[in-house]
mmCIF file of N, CA, C and O in Angstrom:
data_model
loop_
_atom_site.group_PDB
_atom_site.id
_atom_site.type_symbol
_atom_site.label_atom_id
_atom_site.label_comp_id
_atom_site.label_asym_id
_atom_site.label_seq_id
_atom_site.Cartn_x
_atom_site.Cartn_y
_atom_site.Cartn_z
ATOM 1 N N MET A 24 0.829 -1.173 0.000
ATOM 2 C CA MET A 24 0.000 0.000 0.000
ATOM 3 C C MET A 24 0.878 1.243 0.000
ATOM 4 O O MET A 24 1.775 1.378 0.819
ATOM 5 N N VAL A 25 0.573 2.120 -0.868
ATOM 6 C CA VAL A 25 1.353 3.339 -1.016
ATOM 7 C C VAL A 25 1.182 4.246 0.200
ATOM 8 O O VAL A 25 2.146 4.849 0.667
ATOM 9 N N ALA A 26 -0.040 4.334 0.727
ATOM 10 C CA ALA A 26 -0.300 5.218 1.868
ATOM 11 C C ALA A 26 0.438 4.741 3.114
ATOM 12 O O ALA A 26 0.891 5.554 3.917
ATOM 13 N N VAL A 27 0.583 3.439 3.285
ATOM 14 C CA VAL A 27 1.307 2.904 4.440
ATOM 15 C C VAL A 27 2.789 3.230 4.309
ATOM 16 O O VAL A 27 3.435 3.634 5.283
ATOM 17 N N GLU A 28 3.329 3.060 3.121
ATOM 18 C CA GLU A 28 4.738 3.370 2.907
ATOM 19 C C GLU A 28 5.020 4.853 3.109
ATOM 20 O O GLU A 28 6.088 5.227 3.576
ATOM 21 N N ALA A 29 4.034 5.705 2.776
ATOM 22 C CA ALA A 29 4.190 7.145 2.941
ATOM 23 C C ALA A 29 3.843 7.582 4.366
ATOM 24 O O ALA A 29 3.948 8.759 4.685
ATOM 25 N N LYS A 30 3.411 6.634 5.209
ATOM 26 C CA LYS A 30 3.027 6.888 6.594
ATOM 27 C C LYS A 30 1.879 7.900 6.705
ATOM 28 O O LYS A 30 1.837 8.727 7.603
ATOM 29 N N ASP A 31 0.945 7.815 5.761
ATOM 30 C CA ASP A 31 -0.230 8.684 5.751
ATOM 31 C C ASP A 31 -1.414 7.888 6.295
ATOM 32 O O ASP A 31 -2.047 7.121 5.577
ATOM 33 N N LYS A 32 -1.696 8.065 7.584
ATOM 34 C CA LYS A 32 -2.711 7.248 8.245
ATOM 35 C C LYS A 32 -4.110 7.485 7.686
ATOM 36 O O LYS A 32 -4.872 6.534 7.515
ATOM 37 N N GLU A 33 -4.467 8.720 7.388
ATOM 38 C CA GLU A 33 -5.812 9.008 6.886
ATOM 39 C C GLU A 33 -6.078 8.314 5.557
ATOM 40 O O GLU A 33 -7.121 7.694 5.375
ATOM 41 N N LYS A 34 -5.143 8.419 4.638
ATOM 42 C CA LYS A 34 -5.317 7.767 3.335
ATOM 43 C C LYS A 34 -5.269 6.252 3.469
ATOM 44 O O LYS A 34 -5.962 5.532 2.753
ATOM 45 N N ALA A 35 -4.447 5.761 4.390
ATOM 46 C CA ALA A 35 -4.340 4.313 4.591
ATOM 47 C C ALA A 35 -5.653 3.748 5.114
ATOM 48 O O ALA A 35 -6.099 2.691 4.661
ATOM 49 N N VAL A 36 -6.276 4.441 6.033
ATOM 50 C CA VAL A 36 -7.551 3.974 6.590
ATOM 51 C C VAL A 36 -8.642 4.019 5.524
ATOM 52 O O VAL A 36 -9.445 3.093 5.410
ATOM 53 N N ALA A 37 -8.643 5.073 4.723
ATOM 54 C CA ALA A 37 -9.633 5.168 3.645
ATOM 55 C C ALA A 37 -9.438 4.036 2.632
ATOM 56 O O ALA A 37 -10.407 3.418 2.184
ATOM 57 N N ALA A 38 -8.190 3.761 2.271
ATOM 58 C CA ALA A 38 -7.901 2.676 1.329
ATOM 59 C C ALA A 38 -8.268 1.320 1.932
ATOM 60 O O ALA A 38 -8.779 0.441 1.233
ATOM 61 N N TYR A 39 -8.025 1.163 3.222
ATOM 62 C CA TYR A 39 -8.357 -0.076 3.916
ATOM 63 C C TYR A 39 -9.870 -0.312 3.890
ATOM 64 O O TYR A 39 -10.322 -1.424 3.609
ATOM 65 N N ASN A 40 -10.648 0.732 4.157
ATOM 66 C CA ASN A 40 -12.107 0.592 4.139
ATOM 67 C C ASN A 40 -12.615 0.248 2.740
ATOM 68 O O ASN A 40 -13.512 -0.587 2.586
ATOM 69 N N THR A 41 -12.042 0.850 1.729
ATOM 70 C CA THR A 41 -12.431 0.548 0.352
ATOM 71 C C THR A 41 -12.078 -0.897 0.001
ATOM 72 O O THR A 41 -12.877 -1.606 -0.611
ATOM 73 N N ALA A 42 -10.887 -1.324 0.401
ATOM 74 C CA ALA A 42 -10.449 -2.695 0.117
ATOM 75 C C ALA A 42 -11.353 -3.705 0.813
ATOM 76 O O ALA A 42 -11.709 -4.738 0.220
ATOM 77 N N ASN A 43 -11.734 -3.420 2.057
ATOM 78 C CA ASN A 43 -12.631 -4.324 2.773
ATOM 79 C C ASN A 43 -13.958 -4.471 2.047
ATOM 80 O O ASN A 43 -14.488 -5.576 1.931
ATOM 81 N N SER A 44 -14.478 -3.369 1.582
ATOM 82 C CA SER A 44 -15.742 -3.410 0.859
ATOM 83 C C SER A 44 -15.630 -4.246 -0.408
ATOM 84 O O SER A 44 -16.493 -5.082 -0.697
ATOM 85 N N LEU A 45 -14.563 -4.025 -1.161
ATOM 86 C CA LEU A 45 -14.370 -4.778 -2.405
ATOM 87 C C LEU A 45 -14.156 -6.269 -2.147
ATOM 88 O O LEU A 45 -14.670 -7.114 -2.890
ATOM 89 N N LEU A 46 -13.398 -6.586 -1.091
ATOM 90 C CA LEU A 46 -13.173 -7.995 -0.762
ATOM 91 C C LEU A 46 -14.472 -8.670 -0.336
ATOM 92 O O LEU A 46 -14.740 -9.815 -0.725
ATOM 93 N N ASP A 47 -15.287 -7.975 0.436
ATOM 94 C CA ASP A 47 -16.569 -8.541 0.855
ATOM 95 C C ASP A 47 -17.489 -8.782 -0.335
ATOM 96 O O ASP A 47 -18.172 -9.801 -0.406
ATOM 97 N N LYS A 48 -17.481 -7.863 -1.282
ATOM 98 C CA LYS A 48 -18.296 -8.037 -2.485
ATOM 99 C C LYS A 48 -17.804 -9.222 -3.312
ATOM 100 O O LYS A 48 -18.592 -9.940 -3.928
ATOM 101 N N ALA A 49 -16.486 -9.447 -3.334
ATOM 102 C CA ALA A 49 -15.929 -10.575 -4.083
ATOM 103 C C ALA A 49 -16.363 -11.900 -3.469
ATOM 104 O O ALA A 49 -16.595 -12.869 -4.188
ATOM 105 N N VAL A 50 -16.491 -11.939 -2.151
ATOM 106 C CA VAL A 50 -16.933 -13.167 -1.483
ATOM 107 C C VAL A 50 -18.404 -13.416 -1.766
ATOM 108 O O VAL A 50 -18.801 -14.541 -2.083
ATOM 109 N N THR A 51 -19.219 -12.370 -1.679
ATOM 110 C CA THR A 51 -20.653 -12.569 -1.873
ATOM 111 C C THR A 51 -20.992 -12.942 -3.308
ATOM 112 O O THR A 51 -22.001 -13.598 -3.548
ATOM 113 N N SER A 52 -20.150 -12.554 -4.255
ATOM 114 C CA SER A 52 -20.407 -12.933 -5.647
ATOM 115 C C SER A 52 -19.601 -14.167 -6.049
ATOM 116 O O SER A 52 -19.517 -14.489 -7.219
ATOM 117 N N HIS A 53 -19.014 -14.853 -5.052
ATOM 118 C CA HIS A 53 -18.298 -16.117 -5.246
ATOM 119 C C HIS A 53 -17.078 -15.995 -6.156
ATOM 120 O O HIS A 53 -16.735 -16.930 -6.878
ATOM 121 N N LEU A 54 -16.425 -14.843 -6.121
ATOM 122 C CA LEU A 54 -15.200 -14.670 -6.890
ATOM 123 C C LEU A 54 -13.970 -15.084 -6.078
ATOM 124 O O LEU A 54 -12.992 -15.549 -6.639
ATOM 125 N N LYS A 55 -14.028 -14.869 -4.779
ATOM 126 C CA LYS A 55 -12.923 -15.216 -3.880
ATOM 127 C C LYS A 55 -13.454 -16.063 -2.741
ATOM 128 O O LYS A 55 -14.609 -15.949 -2.337
ATOM 129 N N HIS A 56 -12.591 -16.917 -2.199
ATOM 130 C CA HIS A 56 -12.954 -17.755 -1.076
ATOM 131 C C HIS A 56 -12.929 -16.926 0.197
ATOM 132 O O HIS A 56 -12.133 -15.989 0.331
ATOM 133 N N LYS A 57 -13.783 -17.264 1.165
ATOM 134 C CA LYS A 57 -13.879 -16.463 2.381
ATOM 135 C C LYS A 57 -12.589 -16.478 3.194
ATOM 136 O O LYS A 57 -12.243 -15.474 3.820
ATOM 137 N N ASN A 58 -11.850 -17.577 3.169
ATOM 138 C CA ASN A 58 -10.590 -17.626 3.914
ATOM 139 C C ASN A 58 -9.530 -16.742 3.260
ATOM 140 O O ASN A 58 -8.730 -16.118 3.950
ATOM 141 N N TYR A 59 -9.511 -16.692 1.937
ATOM 142 C CA TYR A 59 -8.592 -15.803 1.227
ATOM 143 C C TYR A 59 -8.886 -14.354 1.600
ATOM 144 O O TYR A 59 -7.977 -13.572 1.892
ATOM 145 N N THR A 60 -10.155 -14.018 1.612
ATOM 146 C CA THR A 60 -10.554 -12.653 1.935
ATOM 147 C C THR A 60 -10.194 -12.305 3.368
ATOM 148 O O THR A 60 -9.688 -11.218 3.637
ATOM 149 N N ALA A 61 -10.426 -13.212 4.285
ATOM 150 C CA ALA A 61 -10.094 -12.969 5.690
ATOM 151 C C ALA A 61 -8.589 -12.766 5.857
ATOM 152 O O ALA A 61 -8.157 -11.885 6.610
ATOM 153 N N ARG A 62 -7.802 -13.537 5.142
ATOM 154 C CA ARG A 62 -6.347 -13.418 5.222
ATOM 155 C C ARG A 62 -5.881 -12.069 4.679
ATOM 156 O O ARG A 62 -5.035 -11.395 5.276
ATOM 157 N N GLN A 63 -6.451 -11.646 3.564
ATOM 158 C CA GLN A 63 -6.074 -10.361 2.975
ATOM 159 C C GLN A 63 -6.484 -9.201 3.884
ATOM 160 O O GLN A 63 -5.720 -8.243 4.050
ATOM 161 N N LYS A 64 -7.677 -9.276 4.454
ATOM 162 C CA LYS A 64 -8.136 -8.219 5.334
ATOM 163 C C LYS A 64 -7.263 -8.126 6.579
ATOM 164 O O LYS A 64 -6.943 -7.017 7.043
ATOM 165 N N ALA A 65 -6.847 -9.253 7.108
ATOM 166 C CA ALA A 65 -5.968 -9.256 8.281
ATOM 167 C C ALA A 65 -4.603 -8.665 7.934
ATOM 168 O O ALA A 65 -4.031 -7.899 8.729
ATOM 169 N N ARG A 66 -4.094 -8.997 6.769
ATOM 170 C CA ARG A 66 -2.801 -8.475 6.348
ATOM 171 C C ARG A 66 -2.853 -6.951 6.193
ATOM 172 O O ARG A 66 -1.967 -6.223 6.643
ATOM 173 N N LEU A 67 -3.938 -6.457 5.583
ATOM 174 C CA LEU A 67 -4.106 -5.024 5.411
ATOM 175 C C LEU A 67 -4.299 -4.319 6.752
ATOM 176 O O LEU A 67 -3.756 -3.234 6.974
ATOM 177 N N ALA A 68 -5.068 -4.921 7.641
ATOM 178 C CA ALA A 68 -5.302 -4.322 8.969
ATOM 179 C C ALA A 68 -3.989 -4.225 9.739
ATOM 180 O O ALA A 68 -3.736 -3.223 10.416
ATOM 181 N N LYS A 69 -3.169 -5.236 9.639
ATOM 182 C CA LYS A 69 -1.878 -5.217 10.321
ATOM 183 C C LYS A 69 -1.005 -4.076 9.787
ATOM 184 O O LYS A 69 -0.343 -3.390 10.560
ATOM 185 N N ALA A 70 -1.024 -3.877 8.481
ATOM 186 C CA ALA A 70 -0.220 -2.801 7.882
ATOM 187 C C ALA A 70 -0.731 -1.435 8.332
ATOM 188 O O ALA A 70 0.070 -0.545 8.657
ATOM 189 N N VAL A 71 -2.041 -1.250 8.350
ATOM 190 C CA VAL A 71 -2.615 0.045 8.740
ATOM 191 C C VAL A 71 -2.388 0.301 10.224
ATOM 192 O O VAL A 71 -2.064 1.424 10.625
ATOM 193 N N ASN A 72 -2.536 -0.718 11.051
ATOM 194 C CA ASN A 72 -2.363 -0.544 12.489
ATOM 195 C C ASN A 72 -0.913 -0.320 12.882
ATOM 196 O O ASN A 72 -0.644 0.122 13.998
ATOM 197 N N SER A 73 0.013 -0.617 12.010
ATOM 198 C CA SER A 73 1.425 -0.403 12.320
ATOM 199 C C SER A 73 1.816 1.073 12.249
ATOM 200 O O SER A 73 2.896 1.447 12.680
ATOM 201 N N LEU A 74 0.926 1.904 11.720
ATOM 202 C CA LEU A 74 1.219 3.335 11.615
ATOM 203 C C LEU A 74 1.053 4.031 12.944
ATOM 204 O O LEU A 74 0.267 3.751 13.731
#
């Protein structure tokens, strides 16, 4: 994530919320597996919380 590398917490949180929404939509439309989505969301949350 570019915002995490730039240490911009506001943009990182906004990008994280957008990513969560898109990942959830991918699960509901059966494009991605729920465990894959959970893993990606956890990875992104860890990056955002490290700021």
